[in-house]
Coordinates of C-alpha atoms and ligand atoms in Angstrom, one line a residue:
M185 CA 0.0 0.0 0.0
V186 CA 1.1 3.5 -0.8
R187 CA 2.5 5.5 2.1
L188 CA 2.7 9.3 2.2
V189 CA 6.0 11.1 3.1
L190 CA 5.4 14.6 4.4
V191 CA 8.1 17.2 3.6
L192 CA 7.4 20.6 5.3
G193 CA 8.6 23.9 4.0
D194 CA 11.5 24.0 6.5
Q195 CA 12.6 20.4 5.8
L196 CA 14.2 20.8 2.4
T197 CA 17.1 18.5 3.0
D198 CA 18.0 15.3 1.0
S199 CA 19.2 13.6 4.2
L200 CA 15.9 14.4 6.0
S201 CA 15.0 11.4 8.2
A202 CA 11.6 10.8 6.6
L203 CA 13.2 10.7 3.1
Q204 CA 16.0 8.4 4.3
Q205 CA 13.5 5.9 5.6
A206 CA 11.0 6.1 2.7
D207 CA 10.9 4.0 -0.5
K208 CA 11.2 5.9 -3.8
N209 CA 9.5 3.1 -5.6
T210 CA 6.3 3.0 -3.6
D211 CA 5.9 6.1 -1.4
V212 CA 4.5 9.5 -2.4
V213 CA 6.1 12.6 -1.1
V214 CA 3.6 15.3 -0.1
M215 CA 4.5 18.9 -0.1
A216 CA 1.9 21.7 0.2
E217 CA 1.8 25.5 0.2
V218 CA -1.2 26.1 2.6
A219 CA -3.0 29.1 4.0
A220 CA -2.8 27.8 7.6
E221 CA 1.0 27.9 7.5
A222 CA 1.2 31.1 5.5
E223 CA -1.2 32.9 7.8
Y224 CA -0.6 31.8 11.4
V225 CA 1.3 35.1 11.7
P226 CA 1.4 37.8 9.0
H227 CA 4.8 36.6 7.6
H228 CA 6.9 39.0 5.8
P229 CA 6.2 38.6 2.0
K230 CA 9.9 37.9 1.4
K231 CA 9.8 35.0 3.9
I232 CA 6.7 33.4 2.2
A233 CA 8.3 33.9 -1.3
F234 CA 11.6 32.4 -0.2
L235 CA 9.9 29.4 1.3
F236 CA 7.4 28.7 -1.6
A237 CA 10.2 29.1 -4.3
A238 CA 12.5 26.9 -2.3
M239 CA 9.8 24.3 -1.8
R240 CA 8.9 24.2 -5.5
K241 CA 12.6 23.8 -6.5
F242 CA 13.1 21.1 -3.9
A243 CA 10.1 19.3 -5.2
A244 CA 11.5 19.5 -8.8
H245 CA 14.8 18.2 -7.4
L246 CA 13.1 15.2 -5.7
R247 CA 11.3 14.4 -8.9
A248 CA 14.6 14.5 -10.8
E249 CA 15.9 12.1 -8.2
G250 CA 13.1 9.6 -9.0
W251 CA 10.6 10.5 -6.3
Q252 CA 6.9 10.7 -6.9
V253 CA 5.9 14.1 -5.5
A254 CA 2.3 15.3 -4.9
Y255 CA 2.8 19.1 -4.7
T256 CA 0.1 21.5 -3.9
K257 CA 0.4 25.2 -4.9
L258 CA -1.3 27.8 -2.8
G259 CA -3.6 28.8 -5.7
D260 CA -4.7 25.2 -6.6
L261 CA -8.5 25.0 -6.5
E262 CA -8.4 21.7 -4.6
N263 CA -5.9 23.0 -1.9
A264 CA -7.4 21.9 1.4
G265 CA -5.8 24.8 3.3
S266 CA -3.8 23.1 6.0
I267 CA -1.1 20.4 6.3
P268 CA -3.5 17.8 8.0
A269 CA -6.2 18.5 5.5
E270 CA -3.8 18.1 2.6
L271 CA -2.6 14.8 4.0
L272 CA -6.2 13.5 4.3
R273 CA -6.9 14.6 0.7
R274 CA -3.8 13.0 -0.6
A275 CA -4.4 9.8 1.4
Q276 CA -7.8 9.6 -0.3
D277 CA -6.2 10.2 -3.8
Y278 CA -3.6 7.5 -3.4
G279 CA -5.5 5.1 -1.1
A280 CA -2.9 5.6 1.6
R281 CA -3.4 5.0 5.3
S282 CA -0.1 5.9 6.8
V283 CA 2.3 8.9 6.9
L284 CA 6.0 9.1 7.5
A285 CA 7.2 12.5 8.7
T286 CA 10.1 14.1 10.3
E287 CA 9.1 15.9 13.5
P288 CA 8.0 19.5 12.8
G289 CA 9.8 22.3 14.6
E290 CA 6.7 23.6 16.3
W291 CA 4.5 22.2 18.9
R292 CA 1.4 23.5 17.1
L293 CA 2.1 21.4 14.0
I294 CA 3.3 18.3 16.0
H295 CA 0.0 18.2 17.8
A296 CA -1.9 18.8 14.6
L297 CA -0.1 15.9 12.9
Q298 CA -0.7 13.6 15.9
D299 CA -4.5 14.3 15.5
V300 CA -4.6 13.3 11.9
P301 CA -6.7 10.1 11.6
L302 CA -4.0 8.2 9.7
T303 CA -1.2 6.1 11.0
M304 CA 1.4 8.7 11.7
T305 CA 5.1 8.0 12.2
L306 CA 7.1 11.0 13.4
L307 CA 10.9 10.5 13.1
P308 CA 13.5 12.6 15.0
D309 CA 14.9 15.5 13.1
D310 CA 18.5 14.4 12.9
R311 CA 19.6 17.5 11.1
F312 CA 20.3 18.9 14.5
L313 CA 23.4 17.8 16.5
A314 CA 21.7 17.2 19.9
T315 CA 18.7 14.9 20.2
H316 CA 15.9 15.9 22.6
K317 CA 17.1 13.1 24.9
E318 CA 20.7 14.3 24.9
F319 CA 19.5 17.8 25.8
E320 CA 17.3 16.5 28.6
V321 CA 20.1 14.5 30.0
W322 CA 22.4 17.4 29.8
A323 CA 19.8 19.7 31.5
E324 CA 18.8 17.3 34.2
G325 CA 19.8 18.4 37.7
R326 CA 21.4 21.7 36.6
K327 CA 20.4 24.7 38.7
A328 CA 20.6 26.8 35.5
L329 CA 21.0 26.1 31.9
R330 CA 24.0 27.9 30.5
M331 CA 24.8 27.8 26.8
E332 CA 28.6 28.0 27.4
Y333 CA 28.8 24.5 29.0
F334 CA 26.4 22.9 26.5
Y335 CA 28.6 24.4 23.8
R336 CA 31.7 22.7 25.1
D337 CA 29.9 19.4 25.0
M338 CA 28.9 20.0 21.4
R339 CA 32.6 20.9 20.6
R340 CA 33.6 17.6 22.1
K341 CA 30.9 15.7 20.3
T342 CA 31.6 17.2 16.8
R343 CA 35.4 17.4 17.3
L344 CA 35.2 20.9 15.8
L345 CA 38.2 23.1 16.7
M346 CA 39.5 20.4 19.0
D347 CA 43.1 19.5 19.7
G348 CA 42.8 16.1 21.4
D349 CA 40.6 16.8 24.5
E350 CA 41.5 20.5 24.5
P351 CA 40.0 23.4 22.6
V352 CA 42.2 24.6 19.7
G353 CA 44.1 27.8 20.9
G354 CA 43.8 26.7 24.6
K355 CA 40.4 28.4 25.2
W356 CA 36.8 27.6 24.5
N357 CA 35.8 31.2 23.8
F358 CA 37.6 34.1 22.2
D359 CA 35.0 36.8 22.7
H360 CA 37.4 39.2 24.4
D361 CA 38.9 39.8 20.9
N362 CA 35.4 40.6 19.5
R363 CA 32.7 43.2 20.0
K364 CA 34.4 46.1 18.4
P365 CA 32.4 49.0 16.9
A366 CA 32.8 49.2 13.1
K367 CA 33.6 52.3 11.0
P368 CA 31.3 53.4 8.2
D369 CA 34.1 53.4 5.6
M370 CA 35.3 49.8 6.1
F371 CA 34.8 47.4 3.1
R372 CA 32.0 45.0 3.5
A373 CA 30.9 42.7 0.6
G374 CA 27.3 41.9 1.8
P375 CA 25.6 38.8 0.6
P376 CA 25.9 37.8 -3.1
K377 CA 23.3 39.0 -5.7
I378 CA 20.6 36.6 -7.1
E379 CA 18.9 36.1 -10.5
V380 CA 15.1 35.9 -10.7
D381 CA 14.3 32.7 -12.5
P382 CA 10.9 31.6 -13.8
I383 CA 9.9 29.7 -10.7
L384 CA 10.8 32.6 -8.4
A385 CA 9.1 35.0 -10.7
E386 CA 5.8 33.0 -10.5
V387 CA 6.1 32.8 -6.7
L388 CA 6.8 36.6 -6.4
E389 CA 3.6 37.3 -8.5
L390 CA 1.6 34.9 -6.3
V391 CA 2.8 36.4 -3.0
A392 CA 2.3 40.0 -4.3
A393 CA -1.3 39.1 -5.1
R394 CA -2.2 37.0 -2.1
F395 CA -0.4 39.0 0.7
P396 CA -0.6 42.6 -0.4
D397 CA -1.2 43.9 3.2
N398 CA 1.5 42.0 5.0
F399 CA 4.2 44.2 6.5
G400 CA 7.4 44.1 4.4
T401 CA 8.5 44.9 0.9
L402 CA 8.8 42.1 -1.7
H403 CA 11.0 43.8 -4.3
P404 CA 13.9 43.7 -4.9
F405 CA 14.0 40.1 -3.8
Q406 CA 17.5 39.2 -2.5
F407 CA 17.5 35.6 -1.2
H408 CA 18.7 32.4 -2.9
T409 CA 16.0 29.8 -3.1
D410 CA 17.9 26.5 -3.7
R411 CA 20.8 24.5 -2.3
A412 CA 23.2 25.6 -4.9
G413 CA 22.5 29.2 -4.1
A414 CA 22.7 28.6 -0.4
L415 CA 26.1 27.0 -0.8
H416 CA 27.2 29.9 -2.9
A417 CA 26.1 32.3 -0.1
L418 CA 28.1 30.3 2.4
E419 CA 31.2 30.3 0.2
H420 CA 30.8 34.0 -0.4
F421 CA 30.6 34.6 3.4
V422 CA 33.6 32.4 4.2
T423 CA 35.8 34.2 1.6
Q424 CA 34.5 37.7 2.0
S425 CA 33.3 38.3 5.5
L426 CA 34.3 35.5 7.9
P427 CA 37.8 37.0 8.8
D428 CA 36.1 40.1 10.2
F429 CA 32.9 38.4 11.5
G430 CA 34.2 38.0 15.1
A431 CA 35.6 41.5 15.6
Y432 CA 32.5 43.3 14.3
Q433 CA 29.6 41.0 15.1
D434 CA 28.1 43.4 17.6
A435 CA 28.5 46.5 15.5
M436 CA 25.7 48.5 13.8
I437 CA 26.1 51.0 11.0
E438 CA 23.4 53.1 9.4
G439 CA 22.7 51.9 5.8
D440 CA 24.7 48.7 6.2
P441 CA 22.3 46.0 7.3
Y442 CA 24.7 43.0 6.9
L443 CA 28.2 44.1 8.0
Y444 CA 30.2 40.9 8.3
H445 CA 27.3 38.6 9.1
A446 CA 26.7 35.4 7.1
V447 CA 23.0 35.9 6.2
I448 CA 22.5 32.1 6.1
G449 CA 20.1 31.6 9.0
L450 CA 17.2 31.3 6.6
Y451 CA 19.0 28.6 4.5
L452 CA 20.0 26.6 7.6
N453 CA 16.5 26.8 9.1
A454 CA 14.8 25.8 5.8
G455 CA 17.2 22.9 5.4
L456 CA 19.1 24.1 2.3
L457 CA 22.3 24.0 4.4
T458 CA 23.1 21.7 7.4
P459 CA 24.8 23.0 10.5
L460 CA 27.7 20.5 10.4
E461 CA 28.6 21.2 6.8
V462 CA 28.6 25.0 7.5
C463 CA 30.8 24.6 10.6
K464 CA 33.2 22.2 8.8
R465 CA 33.6 24.7 6.0
V466 CA 34.3 27.5 8.4
E467 CA 36.8 25.4 10.4
Q468 CA 38.6 24.6 7.1
A469 CA 39.0 28.3 6.5
Y470 CA 40.8 28.5 9.8
L471 CA 43.0 25.4 9.1
D472 CA 43.9 27.0 5.7
G473 CA 44.9 30.2 7.4
Q474 CA 42.1 32.2 5.7
A475 CA 40.3 33.3 8.9
P476 CA 41.4 34.0 12.5
L477 CA 40.4 31.8 15.4
N478 CA 38.3 34.5 17.2
S479 CA 36.0 34.7 14.1
V480 CA 35.9 31.0 13.4
E481 CA 35.3 30.0 17.0
G482 CA 32.7 32.7 17.5
F483 CA 30.8 31.7 14.4
I484 CA 30.9 28.0 15.2
R485 CA 29.7 28.8 18.7
Q486 CA 26.6 30.5 17.3
I487 CA 25.7 27.4 15.3
I488 CA 26.6 24.4 17.5
G489 CA 26.2 26.4 20.7
W490 CA 23.3 28.9 20.5
R491 CA 21.3 27.4 17.7
E492 CA 21.3 23.9 19.3
F493 CA 20.9 25.3 22.8
V494 CA 17.7 27.3 22.0
R495 CA 16.2 24.3 20.2
G496 CA 16.9 22.2 23.3
V497 CA 15.2 24.8 25.5
Y498 CA 12.1 25.1 23.2
F499 CA 11.5 21.3 23.3
L500 CA 12.4 20.9 27.0
E501 CA 10.2 23.7 28.2
G502 CA 7.1 22.6 26.4
P503 CA 4.2 24.1 24.4
D504 CA 3.3 26.9 26.8
Y505 CA 6.8 28.5 26.5
P506 CA 6.0 31.1 23.9
R507 CA 3.1 32.5 26.1
R508 CA 5.2 33.0 29.2
N509 CA 5.2 36.4 30.8
A510 CA 7.4 36.3 33.9
L511 CA 7.6 40.0 34.3
N512 CA 3.9 40.5 33.7
H513 CA 4.4 43.0 30.9
Q514 CA 1.2 44.1 29.3
R515 CA 1.8 47.1 27.1
K516 CA 0.7 46.9 23.4
L517 CA 3.4 46.7 20.8
P518 CA 3.9 50.2 19.5
A519 CA 2.8 50.9 15.9
F520 CA 6.4 51.9 15.0
Y521 CA 7.3 48.1 15.0
W522 CA 5.0 47.9 12.0
G523 CA 6.5 50.8 10.2
A524 CA 4.8 53.9 11.8
E525 CA 7.1 56.9 12.2
T526 CA 9.4 57.1 15.2
R527 CA 12.0 59.7 16.2
M528 CA 14.3 57.0 17.6
N529 CA 16.8 56.6 14.8
C530 CA 18.0 53.2 16.0
I531 CA 14.5 51.8 16.0
S532 CA 13.7 53.4 12.7
Q533 CA 16.9 51.9 11.1
A534 CA 16.3 48.4 12.5
V535 CA 12.6 48.3 11.6
G536 CA 13.2 49.9 8.2
Q537 CA 15.7 47.3 7.2
T538 CA 13.5 44.6 8.6
R539 CA 10.7 45.9 6.4
D540 CA 12.9 46.0 3.3
L541 CA 14.9 42.9 3.8
A542 CA 13.2 40.5 6.3
Y543 CA 16.6 40.6 8.0
A544 CA 18.3 42.3 10.9
H545 CA 21.4 41.0 12.6
H546 CA 21.6 39.7 16.1
I547 CA 22.5 42.9 17.9
Q548 CA 19.8 44.9 16.2
R549 CA 17.3 42.2 17.2
L550 CA 18.6 42.0 20.8
M551 CA 19.8 45.5 21.8
V552 CA 17.6 47.7 19.7
T553 CA 14.1 46.3 19.0
G554 CA 14.2 43.7 21.8
N555 CA 15.8 46.0 24.4
F556 CA 13.2 48.7 23.7
A557 CA 10.3 46.3 24.0
L558 CA 11.6 44.9 27.3
L559 CA 12.4 48.4 28.8
A560 CA 8.9 49.6 27.7
G561 CA 7.2 46.6 29.2
V562 CA 5.6 45.4 26.0
N563 CA 3.5 42.1 26.2
P564 CA 6.0 39.4 25.2
A565 CA 3.4 37.4 23.3
Q566 CA 3.1 40.4 20.9
V567 CA 6.8 40.8 20.7
H568 CA 7.1 37.0 19.9
E569 CA 4.5 37.3 17.1
W570 CA 6.3 40.3 15.6
Y571 CA 9.7 38.5 15.4
L572 CA 8.1 35.3 14.2
A573 CA 6.4 37.2 11.4
V574 CA 9.1 39.6 10.2
Y575 CA 12.3 37.6 9.8
A576 CA 12.9 35.2 6.9
D577 CA 14.7 32.8 9.3
A578 CA 12.0 32.8 12.0
Y579 CA 10.4 29.5 13.1
E580 CA 9.1 29.1 16.6
W581 CA 11.7 26.6 17.8
V582 CA 14.5 29.2 17.3
E583 CA 12.6 32.4 17.5
A584 CA 10.7 31.8 20.8
P585 CA 13.7 31.1 23.1
N586 CA 15.6 34.0 21.5
V587 CA 12.6 36.4 22.0
V588 CA 10.6 35.2 24.9
G589 CA 13.8 34.0 26.7
M590 CA 16.9 35.8 25.8
S591 CA 15.4 39.1 24.7
Q592 CA 12.3 39.6 26.9
F593 CA 13.2 37.6 30.0
A594 CA 9.6 36.3 29.9
D595 CA 10.7 32.8 30.8
G596 CA 12.0 34.1 34.1
G597 CA 15.7 33.2 33.4
V598 CA 15.7 29.9 31.6
V599 CA 17.8 31.2 28.7
G600 CA 19.6 34.1 30.3
S601 CA 20.8 34.7 33.9
K602 CA 19.9 38.4 33.6
P603 CA 17.8 40.6 31.3
Y604 CA 19.6 42.1 28.3
V605 CA 18.8 45.8 29.0
S606 CA 20.9 48.8 28.3
S607 CA 20.6 52.5 28.1
G608 CA 21.4 54.5 25.0
A609 CA 25.1 54.4 25.8
Y610 CA 25.5 50.9 24.5
I611 CA 23.8 51.7 21.2
D612 CA 26.0 54.8 20.9
R613 CA 29.1 52.8 21.5
M614 CA 28.3 50.0 19.0
S615 CA 26.7 52.1 16.3
D616 CA 26.5 55.4 14.5
Y617 CA 22.8 55.7 14.9
C618 CA 22.8 58.3 17.7
K619 CA 24.6 60.9 15.5
S620 CA 21.5 61.5 13.4
C621 CA 18.8 60.9 16.1
H622 CA 16.2 63.4 17.2
Y623 CA 17.1 62.5 20.8
K624 CA 20.3 63.1 22.5
V625 CA 22.0 60.0 23.9
K626 CA 24.0 62.0 26.5
D627 CA 20.8 63.6 27.9
K628 CA 19.4 61.6 30.8
T629 CA 16.2 63.7 31.5
G630 CA 14.0 66.1 29.8
E631 CA 12.3 66.2 26.3
S632 CA 15.5 65.5 24.4
A633 CA 16.7 62.6 26.6
C634 CA 17.2 59.3 24.8
P635 CA 14.2 57.2 25.6
F636 CA 16.5 54.2 26.3
N637 CA 18.1 56.3 29.1
L638 CA 14.8 57.0 30.7
L639 CA 13.3 53.6 30.3
Y640 CA 16.4 51.8 31.5
W641 CA 15.9 53.2 35.1
H642 CA 12.1 52.8 34.8
F643 CA 12.6 49.0 34.1
L644 CA 15.1 48.5 36.9
I645 CA 12.9 50.2 39.4
R646 CA 9.7 48.5 38.2
H647 CA 11.5 45.2 38.8
R648 CA 13.6 46.0 41.8
D649 CA 12.3 43.1 43.9
R650 CA 13.2 40.6 41.3
F651 CA 16.6 41.8 40.2
E652 CA 18.2 43.7 43.1
G653 CA 19.6 40.5 44.5
N654 CA 21.2 39.4 41.2
P655 CA 24.9 40.0 41.7
R656 CA 25.3 41.0 38.1
M657 CA 22.8 43.8 38.5
A658 CA 23.5 45.1 42.0
Q659 CA 25.9 47.7 40.6
M660 CA 23.1 49.2 38.5
Y661 CA 20.9 49.7 41.6
R662 CA 23.7 51.2 43.5
T663 CA 24.3 53.7 40.7
F664 CA 20.6 54.7 40.8
D665 CA 20.6 55.0 44.5
R666 CA 23.6 57.3 44.4
M667 CA 21.6 59.9 42.2
D668 CA 20.1 62.7 44.2
E669 CA 16.4 62.2 45.0
G670 CA 15.2 65.0 42.7
R671 CA 17.0 63.5 39.8
R672 CA 15.7 60.0 40.5
K673 CA 12.1 61.4 40.6
T674 CA 12.6 63.3 37.4
V675 CA 13.9 60.3 35.5
L676 CA 11.0 58.1 36.5
A677 CA 8.5 60.8 35.8
D678 CA 10.0 61.5 32.4
A679 CA 9.9 57.8 31.6
D680 CA 6.2 57.6 32.7
A681 CA 5.4 60.6 30.5
F682 CA 7.2 59.1 27.5
L683 CA 5.4 55.7 27.9
D684 CA 2.1 57.6 28.2
R685 CA 2.7 59.5 25.0
M686 CA 3.8 56.4 23.2
S687 CA 0.8 54.4 24.3
K688 CA -1.5 57.2 23.2
G689 CA 0.0 57.0 19.7
A690 CA 1.9 60.3 19.8
L691 CA 5.0 60.5 17.7
V692 CA 7.9 59.5 19.9
Ligands
FAD816 P1 25.2 35.4 11.8 O1 25.3 36.5 12.7 O2 26.1 35.4 10.6 O3 25.4 34.0 12.6 C1 25.6 32.8 12.0 C2 24.5 31.8 12.3 O4 24.6 31.5 13.7 C3 23.1 32.2 12.1 O5 22.8 32.0 10.7 C4 22.3 31.3 13.0 O6 22.1 30.0 12.4 C5 23.3 31.1 14.1 N1 22.9 31.9 15.3 C6 23.5 33.0 15.8 N2 22.9 33.4 16.9 C7 21.9 32.5 17.2 C8 21.0 32.5 18.2 N3 20.9 33.3 19.2 N4 20.0 31.5 18.1 C9 20.1 30.6 17.1 N5 21.0 30.6 16.1 C10 21.9 31.6 16.1 N6 17.7 33.2 14.6 C11 17.0 32.5 13.8 O7 17.5 31.6 13.1 N7 15.6 32.6 13.7 C12 15.0 33.6 14.5 O8 13.8 33.7 14.4 C13 15.8 34.4 15.4 N8 15.2 35.3 16.1 C14 15.9 36.1 17.0 C15 15.3 37.0 17.8 C16 16.0 37.7 18.7 C17 15.4 38.7 19.6 C18 17.4 37.5 18.8 C19 18.2 38.3 19.8 C20 18.1 36.6 18.0 C21 17.3 35.9 17.1 N9 17.9 34.9 16.2 C22 17.2 34.2 15.4 C23 19.4 34.7 16.3 C24 20.2 35.5 15.3 O9 19.9 36.9 15.5 C25 20.0 35.1 13.9 O10 20.2 33.7 13.8 C26 20.9 35.8 12.9 O11 20.8 37.2 13.0 C27 20.7 35.4 11.5 O12 21.5 36.1 10.6 P2 22.9 35.6 10.0 O13 22.6 34.3 9.3 O14 23.5 36.7 9.3 O15 23.7 35.2 11.3
DLZ817 C1 6.7 29.2 7.5 C2 5.9 28.3 6.5 C3 5.1 29.0 5.5 C4 5.0 30.4 5.4 N1 4.4 28.2 4.7 C5 4.5 26.9 4.7 C6 3.7 26.1 3.8 O1 2.9 26.6 3.0 N2 3.9 24.8 3.8 C7 4.7 24.2 4.7 O2 4.9 22.9 4.6 N3 5.4 24.9 5.5 C8 5.3 26.2 5.6 N4 6.0 27.0 6.5 C9 6.9 26.3 7.4 C10 6.1 25.7 8.6 O3 5.3 26.7 9.2 C11 7.1 25.0 9.5 O4 7.3 23.7 9.1 C12 6.6 24.9 11.0 O5 6.5 26.2 11.5 C13 7.5 24.1 11.8 O6 8.8 24.6 11.9
SF4_818 FE1 18.5 55.3 19.8 FE2 18.7 56.9 21.9 FE3 20.7 56.7 20.1 FE4 18.4 57.9 19.4 S1 19.8 58.6 21.0 S2 19.6 56.4 18.2 S3 16.9 56.6 20.6 S4 20.0 55.1 21.4

């Protein structure tokens, strides 16, 4: 009897466990562009176009490899609208009663598949380095989960940058050589250009017609949409940007969205690249003397450390994780996250490039848009939905721990030991945004004061009970307490007035 093999939009990998265990001669691969997936948040049009074009090309690739593929386009009249409904329709078409699938990266879809009235086999997603079990065993009995220790285990497991049992260079982490501010006039190649082929052109037309109101510009479209393109992007990064990746990974420059970042997160997460092949290529660049250890180690840590760690947390913590709100933040997400005008240049730059490119790099996500939402006390569920919608690399397993955990501290400290909050001084040090801002980063009170300066104290005082005892935050409270009483009152009153104006929709 025919068996269906489900391949989801972020499972575009030849070595996918479901494909490995399936039989080309008898099984039918099911792939479907469906409204339910395209609409669970208002995804950026570029994200939808990237995924649909990549899905169509992967289906063509599978057919060329001898697979029978039942592919449903979004506009097909018989499209049943969701993954479960498409499976049932195809099961009827082919007389199939069972489905082989690789576990989806989201609880919502795992539960939906488990409810499908067909015999469902969910295989582990072995494109990741750590299994759920391995992460559980690692996490068990630990007072706190800290990425750095998990990362060392992943280094040992993969043998990446290892010299026997010791890390190459004698240290696990070279971050003290990193985190430099960049200068606007340095050379940066950015990601390689793409050609719009007929499959992509058709998808771009479909997306423009079906999602005209979604936040984000579709043209010019800049992402690769197949494995060859993704490999090209990786090679381009390794030869052009990797050497400076480490030193400038936290820098932000107006008008330069990419700096020395790889811009491969979307390819990794859709399955067009695998984490181990990326890390091995990067390690090779070090062994060949093409890139320094601080860059190579820092980059590999992001992938075998952070990427694997956040996935472990997502599955360990369970389906309620994205809805957590440990700090009880209830403010509505301001309209300027969806493109309304703001006088804060850093926010305007980060949101503007997000709108245009479906991309912002880590520090923009963490220390600009994330930092502001946390300081202002925005409801983390709304922040989560925004990030899930607007970035081309966003899927819940990776987005939620980064947003709900790392950026909003809404998990109460599972991902991070303290909240990532900073005043405007950090943004000023790491970027050139403040130079052309309406607000003055040096002003701590008054109309012209940088809102990050005001809200920083407001946040700390709002949550004094929770954070004062944290040894890594005690110094901040001492600094506040040393201010004279009048100044303390003014800062907090100015912050309240700012939040009030913002929540009433005034231009801030
Ligand atoms: P580079 O800076 O060049 O890094 C290389 C790779 O390392 C990335 O492609 C990614 O695969 C991996 N990586 C780096 N940091 C992380 C991290 N914290 N978690 C997981 N992987 C990491 N990453 C996503 O893939 N999807 C998301 O939805 C996402 N949302 C984020 C939300 C917030 C608030 C923050 C602070 C970070 C988020 N990240 C997310 C992590 C990181 O910002 C992106 O992976 C990175 O910006 C992608 O761009 P790049 O490929 O140029 O990455
Ligand atoms: C993100 C996404 C979108 C926009 N559309 C589809 C789709 O039409 N069909 C599909 O199979 N997958 C899509 N995806 C990816 C899924 O949402 C993703 O598999 C889950 O979020 C699990 O990570
Ligand atoms: Fe952002 Fe404040 Fe700098 Fe303006 S002054 S760019 S609001 S940090």
